[in-house]
Each structure stands twice: as C-alpha cells, then as structure tokens.
XYZ file of C-alpha atoms in Angstrom:
726
model
C 49.168 30.579 78.893
C 46.412 32.485 77.119
C 47.746 34.986 74.619
C 44.772 37.318 74.276
C 43.640 37.997 77.814
C 40.862 40.533 78.204
C 40.444 40.452 81.969
C 40.329 44.062 83.100
C 39.511 45.420 79.649
C 36.190 45.690 77.909
C 35.190 44.167 74.627
C 35.017 47.718 73.359
C 38.776 47.965 73.836
C 40.156 44.567 72.988
C 43.752 44.210 74.109
C 46.274 43.058 71.535
C 48.354 40.933 73.849
C 50.820 40.190 71.076
C 50.904 43.704 69.693
C 50.734 46.035 72.648
C 49.914 46.252 76.290
C 46.720 48.205 75.747
C 44.299 48.878 72.871
C 44.359 52.731 68.822
C 43.748 56.024 67.527
C 45.521 59.165 66.474
C 42.557 61.345 65.594
C 39.677 61.107 68.042
C 37.420 63.623 66.381
C 33.989 62.380 65.417
C 34.568 63.740 61.951
C 37.542 61.445 61.333
C 37.551 60.065 57.837
C 36.549 56.448 57.537
C 38.597 54.192 55.256
C 36.624 52.875 52.332
C 35.195 49.450 53.077
C 36.576 47.331 50.301
C 34.781 44.109 49.351
C 38.247 42.677 48.694
C 39.216 43.013 52.352
C 37.908 39.919 54.190
C 38.285 41.597 57.586
C 35.584 44.171 56.914
C 32.694 41.710 57.001
C 31.878 38.962 59.428
C 33.146 35.655 58.128
C 30.694 33.253 56.508
C 32.858 30.280 57.449
C 31.689 27.901 60.186
C 31.748 29.546 63.631
C 32.647 32.893 62.012
C 36.219 31.632 61.673
C 38.364 34.220 59.898
C 39.278 33.294 56.314
C 42.991 33.005 57.062
C 43.830 31.946 53.516
C 42.443 35.214 52.116
C 43.742 37.721 54.657
C 46.814 39.594 53.460
C 49.189 41.978 55.197
C 47.789 44.957 53.307
C 44.320 44.299 54.757
C 45.259 45.165 58.359
C 45.925 48.910 58.257
C 42.594 49.874 56.676
C 40.719 47.370 58.868
C 42.284 48.764 62.037
C 41.479 52.339 61.055
C 37.936 51.510 60.016
C 37.450 49.465 63.194
C 38.564 52.335 65.422
C 36.380 54.815 63.592
C 33.393 52.487 63.739
C 33.739 51.979 67.467
C 34.261 55.702 67.965
C 30.879 56.375 66.361
C 29.243 53.605 68.403
C 30.517 55.059 71.675
C 29.508 58.590 70.702
C 26.025 57.324 69.898
C 25.744 55.987 73.455
C 26.949 59.263 74.959
C 24.818 61.514 72.771
C 21.605 59.679 73.525
C 19.151 61.965 75.305
C 17.535 59.210 77.346
C 18.559 58.550 80.925
C 21.242 55.886 81.142
C 19.978 52.344 81.465
C 21.702 49.004 81.328
C 20.115 48.409 77.915
C 21.160 51.726 76.330
C 24.637 51.996 77.867
C 26.245 48.751 79.031
C 24.819 46.421 76.380
C 25.805 48.601 73.403
C 29.265 48.988 74.935
C 29.591 45.207 74.965
C 28.414 44.992 71.374
C 30.621 47.772 70.022
C 33.905 47.376 68.176
C 33.221 44.180 66.278
C 35.414 45.072 63.304
C 38.245 46.174 65.579
C 37.927 43.029 67.678
C 37.914 40.792 64.610
C 40.970 42.514 63.140
C 42.824 42.538 66.456
C 42.399 38.835 67.035
C 43.659 37.784 63.622
C 46.550 40.240 63.760
C 47.636 39.317 67.273
C 47.619 35.620 66.410
C 49.660 36.104 63.252
C 52.272 38.362 64.844
C 52.796 35.736 67.542
C 52.608 32.585 65.429
C 53.747 33.501 61.924
C 55.098 37.043 61.840
C 56.899 38.877 59.043
C 58.858 42.154 58.871
C 55.829 43.793 57.242
C 53.531 42.669 60.070
C 56.071 43.903 62.624
C 56.091 47.295 60.917
C 52.308 47.508 61.247
C 52.593 46.308 64.841
C 54.981 49.143 65.666
C 52.732 51.693 63.975
C 49.402 50.508 65.338
C 50.200 49.872 69.005
C 50.240 53.559 70.088
C 47.023 54.138 68.140
C 45.409 51.248 69.964
C 46.578 52.682 73.260
C 45.108 56.084 72.428
C 41.842 54.492 71.348
C 41.617 52.575 74.602
C 42.256 55.749 76.583
C 39.677 57.693 74.613
C 37.018 55.204 75.689
C 37.962 54.717 79.335
C 38.776 58.380 79.956
C 35.619 59.652 78.220
C 33.928 61.790 80.933
C 30.386 61.560 79.579
C 30.612 57.799 79.087
C 31.951 57.307 82.601
C 29.197 59.544 83.968
C 26.611 57.179 82.531
C 28.383 54.098 83.882
C 28.839 55.756 87.274
C 25.171 56.773 87.490
C 24.090 53.210 86.774
C 26.590 51.858 89.284
C 25.233 54.063 92.047
C 21.729 52.611 91.689
C 22.767 49.151 90.510
C 20.913 47.256 93.218
C 17.616 48.838 92.213
C 17.845 48.026 88.508
C 16.473 44.495 88.755
C 19.455 42.994 86.955
C 20.190 39.286 86.856
C 23.455 38.287 88.614
C 25.622 38.212 85.485
C 24.325 41.578 84.262
C 24.887 43.123 87.687
C 28.430 41.792 87.704
C 29.002 43.205 84.226
C 27.980 46.679 85.381
C 30.211 46.412 88.447
C 33.176 45.229 86.386
C 32.797 48.101 83.931
C 32.774 50.605 86.771
C 35.931 49.076 88.271
C 37.662 49.065 84.890
C 36.860 52.719 84.252
C 38.152 53.757 87.671
C 41.326 51.689 87.336
C 41.873 53.148 83.871
C 41.911 56.662 85.350
C 38.367 57.886 84.736
C 38.370 59.838 88.033
C 41.569 61.771 87.269
C 41.526 65.459 86.420
C 42.166 66.493 82.827
C 45.840 67.287 83.424
C 46.511 63.878 84.921
C 44.483 62.178 82.204
C 46.792 63.763 79.627
C 49.809 62.423 81.520
C 48.241 58.985 81.717
C 47.545 58.894 77.988
C 51.172 59.699 77.233
C 52.362 56.989 79.614
C 50.082 54.391 78.062
C 51.165 55.301 74.547
C 54.835 55.049 75.507
C 54.303 51.717 77.242
C 52.522 50.257 74.230
C 55.426 51.258 71.968
C 57.996 49.841 74.383
C 56.106 46.565 74.721
C 56.165 46.126 70.964
C 59.864 46.961 70.797
C 60.645 44.459 73.556
C 58.678 41.699 71.840
C 60.355 42.266 68.510
C 63.837 42.529 70.020
C 63.368 39.277 71.922
C 62.206 37.400 68.810
C 65.085 38.745 66.726
C 67.497 38.150 69.570
C 66.553 34.514 70.062
C 66.953 33.883 66.324
C 70.300 35.710 66.202
C 71.611 33.792 69.224
C 71.221 30.390 67.546
C 74.421 28.363 67.814
C 76.215 27.352 64.613
C 78.180 24.101 64.843
C 80.679 23.158 62.143
C 81.289 19.509 62.963
C 78.637 16.876 63.653
C 81.046 15.246 66.108
C 80.360 18.134 68.494
C 76.714 17.047 68.598
C 77.524 13.711 70.223
C 74.634 12.803 72.497
C 71.870 14.085 70.280
C 69.736 11.559 68.422
C 70.107 11.178 64.652
C 66.750 12.871 64.253
C 67.853 15.870 66.341
C 71.050 16.177 64.327
C 68.973 16.106 61.147
C 66.791 18.897 62.552
C 69.925 20.954 63.261
C 71.125 20.341 59.699
C 67.765 21.432 58.281
C 67.867 24.574 60.427
C 71.315 25.397 59.055
C 70.168 24.811 55.497
C 67.256 27.203 56.058
C 69.846 29.860 57.001
C 71.992 29.126 53.932
C 74.570 27.322 56.061
C 74.509 23.999 54.238
C 76.956 21.536 55.727
C 76.733 23.075 59.167
C 74.339 22.587 62.073
C 72.210 25.176 63.867
C 70.858 24.754 67.381
C 67.950 27.165 67.681
C 67.169 28.591 71.103
C 63.911 28.685 73.010
C 62.997 31.745 75.047
C 63.773 30.096 78.388
C 67.203 30.319 80.053
C 67.947 26.607 79.884
C 67.837 24.886 76.499
C 66.662 21.295 75.803
C 69.874 20.058 74.084
C 71.855 20.706 77.290
C 70.448 17.505 78.743
C 72.034 15.416 75.978
C 75.160 17.090 74.595
C 78.358 15.439 75.812
C 80.565 18.296 74.629
C 80.863 20.508 77.713
C 82.317 23.433 75.780
C 79.333 23.417 73.427
C 76.956 23.238 76.373
C 78.626 26.319 77.809
C 78.391 28.134 74.459
C 74.667 27.464 74.264
C 74.028 28.538 77.839
C 76.099 31.706 77.605
C 74.395 32.654 74.329
C 71.034 32.120 75.981
C 71.660 34.362 78.995
C 73.416 37.034 76.909
C 70.258 37.801 74.955
C 69.110 41.384 75.340
C 72.292 42.537 77.093
C 73.691 45.093 74.670
C 74.075 45.004 70.931
C 71.482 45.365 68.209
C 68.735 43.557 70.148
C 69.353 45.114 73.572
C 66.360 45.214 75.907
C 67.864 46.681 79.112
C 66.977 50.229 78.077
C 63.421 49.155 77.300
C 63.129 47.407 80.675
C 64.341 50.466 82.543
C 61.827 52.701 80.790
C 58.936 50.259 81.204
C 59.517 49.694 84.926
C 59.811 53.429 85.588
C 56.742 54.307 83.519
C 54.649 51.603 85.177
C 55.683 52.898 88.612
C 54.847 56.485 87.630
C 51.481 55.434 86.261
C 50.684 53.538 89.457
C 51.551 56.614 91.519
C 49.353 58.779 89.318
C 46.471 56.376 89.960
C 47.081 56.417 93.715
C 49.083 53.227 94.272
C 52.518 52.835 95.923
C 53.863 50.775 93.023
C 52.822 48.893 89.902
C 52.440 45.558 91.720
C 49.909 47.078 94.132
C 47.888 48.325 91.158
C 47.949 44.959 89.385
C 47.341 42.739 92.405
C 44.359 44.704 93.677
C 42.349 43.218 90.804
C 43.696 39.659 91.111
C 42.690 36.968 93.568
C 45.886 37.611 95.577
C 44.738 41.207 96.253
C 48.011 42.442 97.818
C 51.778 42.363 97.316
C 52.158 41.124 100.898
C 50.087 38.051 100.071
C 52.251 37.271 97.037
C 55.499 37.957 98.878
C 54.409 35.710 101.734
C 53.539 32.812 99.465
C 56.785 33.095 97.453
C 58.895 33.344 100.613
C 57.101 30.351 102.104
C 58.114 28.205 99.138
C 61.587 29.610 98.434
C 63.444 28.107 101.393
C 62.101 24.603 100.773
C 62.807 24.833 97.037
C 66.417 25.979 97.500
C 67.123 23.301 100.116
C 65.900 20.656 97.678
C 67.837 22.185 94.768
C 71.062 22.150 96.807
C 70.505 18.502 97.691
C 70.002 17.733 93.989
C 73.177 19.689 93.166
C 75.155 17.668 95.707
C 73.994 14.432 94.086
C 75.032 15.739 90.676
C 78.435 16.860 91.971
C 79.045 13.349 93.298
C 78.503 11.966 89.807
C 80.866 14.554 88.275
C 83.560 13.759 90.836
C 83.125 10.009 90.466
C 83.376 10.143 86.679
C 86.467 12.347 86.819
C 88.137 9.922 89.222
C 87.232 6.921 87.082
C 88.562 8.616 83.939
C 91.679 9.995 85.594
C 90.714 13.578 84.713
C 90.337 16.741 86.771
C 86.957 17.275 88.305
C 85.072 20.555 88.005
C 82.364 22.464 89.803
C 78.806 21.922 88.613
C 77.754 24.895 86.468
C 74.308 25.829 85.105
C 75.166 24.398 81.678
C 76.009 21.060 83.311
C 72.870 20.629 85.377
C 70.518 19.102 82.836
C 73.197 16.786 81.390
C 74.091 15.262 84.736
C 70.573 15.449 86.139
C 69.613 13.183 83.265
C 72.241 10.723 84.483
C 70.876 10.939 88.011
C 67.449 10.257 86.580
C 68.781 7.275 84.640
C 70.543 5.907 87.726
C 67.627 6.504 90.064
C 64.818 5.475 87.761
C 66.792 3.479 85.168
C 65.550 5.398 82.143
C 66.329 8.492 80.162
C 64.439 10.607 77.624
C 65.848 8.639 74.686
C 64.011 5.577 75.961
C 60.619 7.251 76.289
C 60.580 9.585 73.261
C 59.773 6.776 70.764
C 56.516 6.282 72.675
C 55.498 9.940 72.387
C 54.858 10.428 68.676
C 53.208 13.788 68.156
C 50.013 12.682 66.402
C 49.399 9.987 68.973
C 49.967 12.440 71.819
C 47.468 14.831 70.238
C 44.728 12.468 69.117
C 45.104 9.501 71.470
C 46.206 11.536 74.445
C 45.088 15.148 74.674
C 41.833 14.778 72.737
C 41.074 11.288 74.040
C 41.340 12.505 77.643
C 38.851 15.295 76.937
C 36.476 12.838 75.286
C 36.615 10.475 78.257
C 36.242 13.170 80.884
C 33.695 15.488 79.287
C 31.909 13.293 76.750
C 32.827 15.606 73.864
C 34.147 14.433 70.513
C 36.457 15.861 67.856
C 36.168 15.698 64.087
C 39.064 16.902 61.964
C 38.100 19.603 59.450
C 40.419 19.957 56.463
C 38.161 22.485 54.760
C 38.807 25.242 57.333
C 41.596 27.555 56.112
C 44.723 28.073 58.212
C 47.752 30.375 58.005
C 50.250 27.473 57.797
C 50.236 23.984 56.313
C 51.488 22.425 59.557
C 48.230 23.113 61.386
C 45.276 20.892 62.290
C 41.685 21.999 62.821
C 39.069 20.046 64.777
C 35.370 20.683 65.150
C 34.229 19.967 68.708
C 30.819 18.508 69.580
C 28.973 17.920 72.824
C 27.866 14.401 73.670
C 24.392 15.102 72.279
C 25.873 16.124 68.924
C 25.404 19.860 69.389
C 28.221 22.078 68.160
C 30.694 23.428 70.702
C 33.381 25.175 68.663
C 36.606 24.835 66.685
C 40.054 23.883 67.957
C 43.154 24.894 65.948
C 46.494 23.181 66.614
C 49.869 24.729 65.668
C 52.599 22.774 67.431
C 55.744 23.183 65.301
C 58.475 25.757 65.958
C 59.638 28.203 63.274
C 61.646 31.403 63.148
C 58.482 33.445 62.604
C 56.885 32.190 65.842
C 57.588 33.597 69.283
C 58.932 31.227 71.911
C 56.936 29.265 74.437
C 53.471 27.759 74.295
C 50.121 29.473 74.521
C 46.415 29.440 73.797
C 44.568 32.218 71.999
C 41.139 32.834 70.475
C 39.811 33.843 67.088
C 36.212 33.958 68.315
C 34.994 33.979 71.918
C 31.755 32.413 73.084
C 28.908 34.774 73.990
C 25.158 34.260 74.056
C 24.690 38.004 73.574
C 26.661 37.896 70.334
C 25.454 34.428 69.315
C 29.038 33.144 68.997
C 30.773 29.904 69.848
C 34.466 29.567 70.637
C 37.251 29.227 68.076
C 40.508 28.626 69.947
C 44.126 27.919 69.045
C 46.982 26.106 70.818
C 50.594 26.945 69.957
C 53.680 24.937 70.945
C 57.289 25.116 69.751
C 58.281 21.554 68.851
C 61.235 21.242 66.437
C 60.041 19.907 63.101
C 61.990 16.890 61.837
C 63.026 16.391 58.205
C 60.308 15.249 55.812
C 59.292 11.652 56.405
C 60.696 11.496 59.918
C 58.406 11.112 62.948
C 57.998 13.916 65.478
C 58.960 12.426 68.840
C 58.300 14.508 71.934
C 59.981 14.810 75.291
C 57.767 14.165 78.272
C 57.972 17.882 79.103
C 56.546 18.649 75.660
C 53.791 16.100 76.227
C 52.901 17.773 79.512
C 52.903 21.182 77.824
C 50.451 19.891 75.207
C 48.035 18.790 77.933
C 48.580 22.094 79.759
C 47.668 24.238 76.774
C 44.592 22.178 76.033
C 43.419 23.009 79.549
C 43.291 26.643 78.394
C 41.553 25.574 75.191
C 38.894 23.680 77.163
C 38.365 26.790 79.300
C 37.592 28.714 76.108
C 35.540 26.003 74.411
C 33.334 25.249 77.424
C 32.524 28.885 78.107
C 28.778 29.439 78.490
C 28.258 33.095 79.416
C 26.027 35.888 78.213
C 28.605 38.658 77.876
C 31.869 38.678 75.916
C 33.704 40.389 78.772
C 33.380 37.247 80.897
C 34.061 34.672 78.210
C 36.475 31.771 78.562
C 39.902 32.684 79.928
C 38.910 36.286 80.793
C 39.654 35.665 84.462
C 42.368 36.957 86.822
C 45.923 36.084 85.889
C 46.409 34.100 89.071
C 43.354 31.982 88.256
C 43.713 31.579 84.494
C 46.497 28.991 84.820
C 44.421 26.789 87.110
C 42.470 24.883 84.396
C 45.629 24.358 82.342
C 47.826 23.189 85.206
C 45.111 20.883 86.454
C 44.743 19.377 82.956
C 48.371 18.214 83.088
C 47.284 15.397 85.401
C 45.756 13.485 82.508
C 49.152 13.161 80.797
C 50.106 10.630 83.478
C 46.725 9.053 84.132
C 47.238 5.298 83.534
C 44.231 4.965 81.215
C 45.234 7.971 79.100
C 48.958 7.204 79.093
C 48.293 3.637 77.971
C 46.203 4.954 75.080
C 48.765 7.355 73.581
C 52.187 6.143 74.764
C 52.811 3.641 71.971
C 55.999 2.997 70.045
C 55.891 4.927 66.797
C 57.276 1.977 64.791
C 55.687 -1.085 66.360
C 52.566 0.345 67.959
C 53.438 -1.526 71.142
C 52.380 0.209 74.354
C 55.076 1.583 76.607
C 56.180 -1.294 78.867
C 54.568 -1.087 82.287
C 57.965 -1.047 83.972
C 59.044 1.973 81.943
C 55.679 3.642 82.445
C 56.013 3.121 86.215
C 59.427 4.779 86.124
C 58.007 7.768 84.251
C 55.294 8.120 86.871
C 57.715 7.660 89.759
C 60.054 10.307 88.346
C 57.419 13.046 88.448
C 58.989 14.549 91.565
C 62.491 14.289 90.151
C 64.443 17.562 89.889
C 61.575 19.517 91.441
C 63.937 21.477 93.664
C 65.564 22.837 90.517
C 62.303 23.377 88.637
C 60.641 25.176 91.536
C 63.707 27.300 92.284
C 64.166 28.493 88.685
C 60.489 29.413 88.487
C 60.432 31.193 91.851
C 63.547 33.160 90.892
C 61.780 34.539 87.823
C 58.630 35.322 89.813
C 60.702 37.151 92.431
C 62.496 39.223 89.770
C 59.098 40.265 88.425
C 57.866 41.306 91.871
C 61.110 43.047 92.829
C 61.061 45.227 89.718
C 57.388 46.089 90.052
C 57.279 46.748 93.796
C 59.539 49.792 93.386
C 58.423 53.428 93.477
C 59.397 55.449 90.415
C 62.375 57.142 92.063
C 64.039 53.804 92.846
C 63.736 51.899 89.573
C 67.042 50.743 88.044
C 68.691 52.406 85.053
C 69.486 50.366 81.963
C 73.074 49.705 83.048
C 71.915 48.500 86.466
C 69.137 46.100 85.421
C 71.414 43.062 85.730
C 72.836 44.127 89.102
C 69.374 44.858 90.467
C 68.172 41.420 89.415
C 71.135 39.717 91.088
C 70.679 41.673 94.323
C 66.943 40.947 94.383
C 67.660 37.218 94.178
C 70.282 37.499 96.918
C 67.903 39.280 99.263
C 65.218 36.670 98.588
C 67.645 33.874 99.462
C 67.357 32.262 96.055
C 70.671 33.282 94.426
C 71.935 29.725 94.101
C 74.592 29.943 91.387
C 73.785 26.570 89.810
C 70.100 27.360 89.257
C 69.487 30.427 87.091
C 66.053 32.058 86.811
C 63.799 30.489 84.216
C 63.801 33.913 82.559
C 66.250 36.741 83.074
C 64.636 40.152 82.766
C 66.196 40.809 79.353
C 64.063 38.131 77.676
C 61.172 37.927 80.147
C 58.398 38.290 77.570
C 55.619 37.317 79.974
C 56.345 40.466 81.948
C 57.556 43.023 79.394
C 55.660 41.975 76.278
C 52.705 40.016 77.635
C 50.102 40.540 80.308
C 51.971 39.051 83.272
C 53.679 42.133 84.750
C 53.663 41.699 88.543
C 51.771 38.503 87.733
C 54.279 35.756 86.939
C 53.627 34.400 90.440
C 50.250 33.351 89.004
C 51.569 29.979 87.853
C 52.340 28.760 91.354
C 49.306 30.503 92.855
C 47.126 28.702 90.310
C 49.043 25.478 90.871
C 47.813 25.412 94.461
C 44.283 25.222 93.013
C 45.333 22.759 90.316
C 46.967 20.270 92.631
C 44.074 20.559 95.076
C 41.791 19.687 92.147
C 43.990 16.740 91.222
C 43.694 15.540 94.829
C 39.904 15.981 94.601
C 39.765 13.826 91.459
C 41.990 11.174 93.034
C 39.688 10.922 96.045
C 36.473 11.027 94.007
C 37.016 8.283 91.482
C 39.405 9.962 89.040
C 38.603 9.918 85.328
C 34.812 9.764 85.453
C 32.222 11.671 83.482
C 30.400 12.945 86.542
C 33.647 14.476 87.801
C 34.346 16.139 84.475
C 30.784 17.395 84.270
C 31.107 18.928 87.737
C 34.306 20.783 86.821
C 32.800 21.947 83.527
C 29.589 23.161 85.148
C 31.097 24.914 88.150
C 34.350 26.308 86.712
C 35.124 25.869 83.016
C 31.779 27.139 81.722
C 31.572 30.167 83.988
C 34.374 32.357 82.641
C 34.506 35.344 84.981
C 30.753 35.641 85.395
C 31.253 34.992 89.115
C 34.177 35.613 91.468
C 37.057 33.221 90.762
C 37.659 31.930 94.273
C 33.923 31.604 94.886
C 33.814 29.491 91.739
C 36.656 27.289 92.956
C 35.189 26.784 96.437
C 31.838 25.851 94.889
C 33.636 23.089 92.990
C 36.143 22.005 95.648
C 33.869 22.356 98.662
C 36.301 24.380 100.780
C 39.204 26.817 100.699
C 42.233 25.595 98.723
C 45.201 24.343 100.732
C 48.886 24.176 99.837
C 49.458 20.578 100.930
C 48.743 18.838 97.591
C 51.104 21.271 95.791
C 53.965 20.524 98.167
C 53.331 16.796 97.921
C 53.294 16.899 94.119
C 56.707 18.612 94.103
C 58.239 16.549 96.876
C 58.691 19.664 99.013
C 58.039 20.387 102.668
C 57.698 23.772 104.357
C 59.862 22.394 107.168
C 62.754 21.624 104.805
C 65.869 23.479 105.881
C-alpha cells in the first residue's frame, strides 16, 4: 500500500501518513518567529542531488524540528499572501500558488514520514509525538481559513466560465470539495470543536502507531532450545539466533512477529505448543499492559463518529466513503456480504480437509486427536498443499533468491511490459546500507525517476509492506518521481542467501505496482500525482501487477536455483501455478473479517461506540452478525494492532483491497485475452491509467482502459469462489 497518500488533502497541507492522520502549528499568528535557516540543515534548501532526492546521509534527527517550524511558518506567509491580495480571485493568483506553497514543509514531511516508518528511533518518535498536533493545527488553519475559502468558493461558482483546461478545472473542483469536507462551511464555534477533534486524533494516531511497533517487538518469542524449532530450515534457525544475539540473548533463539495475526513460522514448526505460544502472543498484542491500544481505539472511534456528525454525516464511514469510488456504506456492505458466504463455505471445506489429516495422523501414531485450532491451520494446510500439489515452500524457496526476484523478476517484468530500463545508482545516499537505488529510464533514454528498494526487516521498521515517495512528479513543479518500496523480509546471517516464500515474491510484485503508479505519473498538478487516488482505487495497479509473478516468461527468468542457476523444473513451476487457488477460502475469509471489523466500528454513531473494555467483545459480535465468526480463521488484523485503520489512512477503507481486486482481476483477464505480456498492452495501461494519477475520475479512467464496467467474475474465478456456494 502507499504510505504517503494525499488524496483528499492539498499539497499545501501534506499529510504525514506515518506521523499523524492530518497535517502543524501551535501559533498561527502572522508574526510568528521564523527559525533561523541554517546552511548546515540540508532540509532547508532544495536538494542538488539527481531528481531533488533528499541527502539522506546528511539529514540528522536534530534537523527536523527547525525544518518543520520553518516550513509551517513559510507556508503560513504564502497563504496569507494569497488572501491579502487585493485583486479579484483568479485561478492563477489563488489555486496555483496554493499548489506551489509549502515546499519546505512537504520536503521535511516526506523524509520524516519515511524514516519514522522504515528506520525509526526513540528520538524520532519523540518528535513525531510533538509535531503531529502541530501539523493537525496547521492543516486546520488552512482549510478553515474563511478568506481563503471565500476565494476558492467564488472561483468554484463561476468555474465553467473561466476557460480552464480539464485538469485545471478538476483541480479547482477538488479544492472546493476538500475545503467543504474539512469543515470550511461550519460556524466558528463548530470550527473550534473540529480543530480540537483533529488535534486529538492526530495525537492518538501517533500513540497507536508507536504502541503497535513497540508491542510487536516486545511480543517476540524467545526459545531456549533449538530442538523446539524443528521444521524450520537451517537458515531460518540462524536468523532466529541472530535476532536473539541482537537482543543480548546469545545462545537462545528469537522469533520476531509480523503485524498480521498469523505468523509465517506457523506453517513449518512441528512443535504444537510453540505454535500456540506464537499465535497467542500475536493476538494478545495491544490488549492491556504497557503497549495497550484498546483505550486509544475507543477514543479514536468515538472522536471520528463525533467529527462525522459535526460535518453532517451519520457516521465516519459515510464521511469517508462519499469521496471514494464506492460512494456509500450500503455499497460496501453489499459487496462484503456478497463475498462472505462463499468465502466461509470454502474455508469450512478447507478446514474439514485439514481435520481429516489431523485425525489420520493421530490414528496412525496411536495418539489422541485434537480439534483444528488457528495455530494449526498453516502447518496442516502446508501438508494439504504438499499432498494435493506435491510440493511445499521448502522446495520452491531455493528458486526465489531475493536479488534474482528483484532484478530478474520485478524489474525485468516492467522492462518487458513498458519498455523502461533500470540502472543501479550506488552514488545516491540512503538511510541504510541494505538498500538499493535504481535510476529509471524510458525506452528513448529520457529520465523517468528513481526507485529505492528497502526489503529487509528490522526492529526499527514498522510491519507490512508499502510504497512511499520522496518526490512526486509534477509538470508545474518541474519534478520527476522518487519512490520507495519497503518489505519486511528476515535478513539471514552474513554470507547466507536471502530466499523468499512465494507470498513474499508476490508482495514484491505488488508493491512495485504502486511504484510504477508513482513513476509513470504525468500530470500538471502535485495534488493529482501518482497514487493520489481514492483508497479503493489505489490498490488496483498493485494488485494487478501481481499477475506478472506467475507469468511463465517472467517466472522462468527469475525462478532459478540460487546455487546452480538451474531454472525451476517445469513440473514444479506447474504445481506453483496450479496452487494459486489453494487456501483461498481461508485467505479471503481472514481478509473479509478484518474489513468487516473496520466497517462495523466506523458505521456507529458516537453514542454507540464501544468503550475500551468492550472493544474485543464488539469485534467478536460484529463478526458473528456478519456470519464470518469461524473459530479456525481469525481476522487478518484484530483491532488492537490494525495499523491500516488506526495509524494509517484506511479507516472505513480496508475494504479497498477487495474492491480494487475486482478491477485488478478484470485487468488480468483483459491481458489474458489480448495477448498478455506485450508492449502495446503495457503502453495502453500506462497511457490510460498509470500516467493519469487522479487528474480524471478513477472509474472513468478504468472504463476507458477496460472498455466497459468492471465485473466480479474474474475475481471469483481467481479465488476459486462462487456466489452460489453454500
């Protein structure tokens, strides 16, 4: 997913997706003192590096506070200059300078948000806590500025007589919508209430993010005896030993957790008691103790509901969805309900097959059988996979060496499809030695942008995988894209190869889909650049890009044994491809459960939101009412560590992944029926979708590419589901 997502917010108020829910300021007076611009602070001046890439090797923690303060003050003066102008408002003297304002703040925000997500420190977290309410106040000062809104409103009223080109007209219309949705039409009393709500929400978002990161690190499982790790590969055991050594636990083994409910080692560990320990530690995160998040959740849900009511909406979901392609909560509820029954039926059938294996093994061994539990699913599902398709992950991992996946897979696919090429740049500074940087060129040799790669996990990085930007493309600003992909792949000991699971391979292709969306952007205005599209559209390019991970030509190019260089045997490759629908009942059910929790919490009015002690019970009841409370399949995220929703930009929007997947699988079907991996197909997608950002309506963009309305059939087929199931 994209980390910095500016849809619904102007360039003048860049959102720090990793630092707060909205962008700062404590003193809004025009006479505010301006921090001295120090030549030693590299944030104060535009970078002289290629593509205006920030000099990450020179930026220090102490540079952020003064840069934030100076950036807010600078933008404050720029906005006041627009308002104080005596001339009648025009597009050129109001909208354009708004788009151009806040460059120092934007530059600082992007670097800071990337670091606090990818390589944070206690000192950065302290600044994050301090700056988020200031950013919220700064954002409110702009969008609740009566004189500024008056100018925007006056232009909006006569927009069709201004002679604007289509993208400029859309920019004016988007600004008007953003001002109204931000509360610009409220009276002064209600504006004051709104400001307080936004400030509180920004603080709570930061607290949630920090608690989740600390909680996932604290929940790591310490194992005393290597015998308990039976089932893991020697490399994985070495990784666990290195993780223990890093925590001053030499001689022991540490299994670090990811932010999801289920954990990768559960598919391999033979020790059932250890599997249970890992699972129970995972779901216990945020439920009491030093890193509790239930109180934060209760406050956030209530505040969001109160803010929605203040703005005239029945609940937070109605407010959010009005500006997405879904438009209404009913549309989202209908789609989720349509899929839930089929997913659960398939998951129960998968569970029955797993239970048969458990019972058969117990009988063969003369031991007591047991009921399938969540911590057993992945372990036995892997056996079902092996029996059904005659392979397991240990057979395929040697063919998925990380560098080959990156260079011969992800980048090679983009070269074949779009005609672009990549050149590694070792002279561009990074914030960590484990990173790669590639310069990207069009087929004619013209420069396209920079692509940063940061794939290894570490304690200072938040969980999951995401794309973010250091610089966004804009013809108005004369900038090209500088984008970053983050994954969380365990780093092996020095000298050992990094071998990926097929899920990790797919994630790498997914995140590059976001990167391509940013790199191919070709818009005039920063507001529309790259991934600045609705949440339920932004995942479309990334989910579609997953198809190239299993394209025969691409797979044959990167799936080579890390020791011999031999390609993956065709028989094994065929099994990998055939297994794509395996376990989809489980995968779809766990995802839908999380999406339904998100909607249930955010479709409540303020007087019905749960208290901290009832968050868990509310979640369980919501799943029961939705018919998806199947004990063996937990939600992909429980609320207590659901960072997408409580620390990111996906509140009332986690459904976006499956909504976008309808578009993605329809696109995959389009490619399959139009010749597949061909340049003309890639050029069509680039021209009609990937280059357009949000300069035109998202669904209009899709229909222009696809030729008709999207349909759900290809999604169901790809997951082996049927709406008639059950």
